[in-house]
């Protein structure tokens, strides 16, 4: 009986760890989605803004005044490879990134549900003994 209780508690603690990890991953993905959505809409503000002054970030909370001289953007497409893109092209890249993150979130949610089912099963089995 003592061994069964220890095994039961061990299984529950493993499930608890897995649930916490999944919840942290889901939170990170959701933050990424919100950040990309904000960036997507922020790019709308750049349209037709040549000649306007903006505050451009140059590092951790440090900004400088800058004047927009072109609507062309330089985008890191991975591996420190930079290419010129228009605002709509950049927004399309962001849209695809958000779609990928939403797929990842869906998978994480499914994993969380599966663990929930396993927890119910373990609890149900423990209740029968």
Coordinates of C-alpha atoms in Angstrom, one line a residue:
X1 CA 0.0 0.0 0.0
X2 CA 2.8 2.4 0.9
X3 CA 4.6 1.7 -2.4
X4 CA 1.3 2.4 -4.3
X5 CA 0.9 5.7 -2.6
X6 CA 4.5 6.7 -3.4
X7 CA 4.1 5.7 -7.0
X8 CA 0.8 7.6 -7.2
X9 CA 2.4 10.8 -5.8
X10 CA 5.4 10.4 -8.0
X11 CA 3.3 10.1 -11.1
X12 CA 1.3 13.2 -10.1
X13 CA 4.5 15.2 -9.5
X14 CA 5.7 14.3 -12.9
X15 CA 2.4 15.4 -14.5
X16 CA 2.6 18.6 -12.5
X17 CA 6.1 19.3 -13.9
X18 CA 5.0 18.6 -17.4
X19 CA 1.9 20.8 -17.0
X20 CA 4.0 23.7 -15.6
X21 CA 6.5 23.4 -18.5
X22 CA 3.7 23.4 -21.1
X23 CA 2.0 26.4 -19.5
X24 CA 5.3 28.3 -19.6
X25 CA 5.8 27.4 -23.2
X26 CA 2.2 28.5 -24.0
X27 CA 2.8 31.8 -22.2
X28 CA 6.0 32.4 -24.2
X29 CA 4.2 31.6 -27.5
X30 CA 1.3 33.9 -26.6
X31 CA 3.8 36.7 -25.8
X32 CA 5.5 36.1 -29.1
X33 CA 2.2 36.3 -30.9
X34 CA 1.2 39.6 -29.2
X35 CA 4.6 41.1 -29.9
X36 CA 4.4 40.2 -33.6
X37 CA 0.8 41.4 -33.9
X38 CA 1.9 44.7 -32.4
X39 CA 4.8 44.9 -34.8
X40 CA 2.5 44.1 -37.7
X41 CA 0.1 47.0 -36.8
X42 CA 3.1 49.3 -36.0
X43 CA 4.3 48.9 -39.6
X44 CA 1.0 50.4 -40.7
X45 CA 2.1 53.6 -39.0
X46 CA 5.2 53.7 -41.2
X47 CA 3.3 53.8 -44.4
X48 CA 3.4 57.2 -46.2
X49 CA 5.7 58.5 -43.5
X50 CA 8.8 59.5 -45.4
X51 CA 10.3 62.6 -43.9
X52 CA 8.7 62.1 -40.5
X53 CA 10.8 62.0 -37.4
X54 CA 10.6 59.0 -35.1
X55 CA 12.3 57.6 -32.1
X56 CA 14.4 54.7 -33.2
X57 CA 15.7 52.2 -30.7
X58 CA 19.5 51.7 -30.6
X59 CA 19.7 49.4 -27.6
X60 CA 18.2 48.5 -24.2
X61 CA 15.7 51.3 -23.7
X62 CA 17.9 53.8 -25.5
X63 CA 16.3 55.8 -28.4
X64 CA 17.5 58.4 -30.8
X65 CA 15.5 60.8 -33.1
X66 CA 15.6 59.6 -36.7
X67 CA 14.1 60.7 -39.9
X68 CA 12.5 58.2 -42.2
X69 CA 14.1 58.5 -45.6
X70 CA 12.6 55.4 -47.1
X71 CA 9.8 52.9 -46.6
X72 CA 12.1 50.1 -47.5
X73 CA 12.9 47.9 -44.5
X74 CA 15.9 45.7 -43.8
X75 CA 14.7 42.4 -42.5
X76 CA 16.7 39.6 -40.8
X77 CA 15.4 36.5 -42.6
X78 CA 17.4 34.1 -40.4
X79 CA 21.1 33.3 -39.9
X80 CA 21.9 37.0 -39.8
X81 CA 20.9 37.3 -43.4
X82 CA 19.4 40.7 -44.1
X83 CA 17.2 41.6 -47.2
X84 CA 15.3 44.6 -48.2
X85 CA 11.6 44.3 -48.0
X86 CA 8.6 46.6 -48.4
X87 CA 6.2 47.1 -45.5
X88 CA 3.5 44.8 -47.0
X89 CA 6.2 42.1 -47.7
X90 CA 7.4 42.4 -44.1
X91 CA 3.8 42.2 -42.8
X92 CA 3.3 39.0 -44.8
X93 CA 6.4 37.5 -43.2
X94 CA 5.1 38.5 -39.8
X95 CA 1.7 37.0 -40.6
X96 CA 3.3 33.7 -41.5
X97 CA 5.3 33.8 -38.2
X98 CA 2.1 34.3 -36.3
X99 CA 0.5 31.4 -38.1
X100 CA 3.4 29.2 -37.1
X101 CA 3.2 30.3 -33.5
X102 CA -0.6 29.6 -33.5
X103 CA 0.1 26.1 -34.7
X104 CA 2.7 25.6 -32.0
X105 CA 0.2 26.9 -29.4
X106 CA -2.4 24.5 -30.7
X107 CA 0.0 21.6 -30.4
X108 CA 0.9 22.7 -26.9
X109 CA -2.7 23.0 -25.9
X110 CA -3.4 19.5 -27.2
X111 CA -0.4 18.1 -25.2
X112 CA -1.8 19.8 -22.1
X113 CA -5.2 18.2 -22.7
X114 CA -3.6 14.8 -23.2
X115 CA -1.7 15.2 -19.9
X116 CA -5.0 16.2 -18.2
X117 CA -6.6 12.9 -19.5
X118 CA -3.6 10.9 -18.2
X119 CA -4.0 12.6 -14.8
X120 CA -7.7 11.7 -14.7
X121 CA -6.9 8.1 -15.6
X122 CA -4.2 7.8 -12.9
X123 CA -6.5 9.4 -10.3
X124 CA -9.4 7.1 -11.5
X125 CA -7.2 4.0 -11.1
X126 CA -6.0 5.1 -7.7
X127 CA -9.6 5.6 -6.6
X128 CA -10.5 2.0 -7.5
X129 CA -7.8 0.6 -5.3

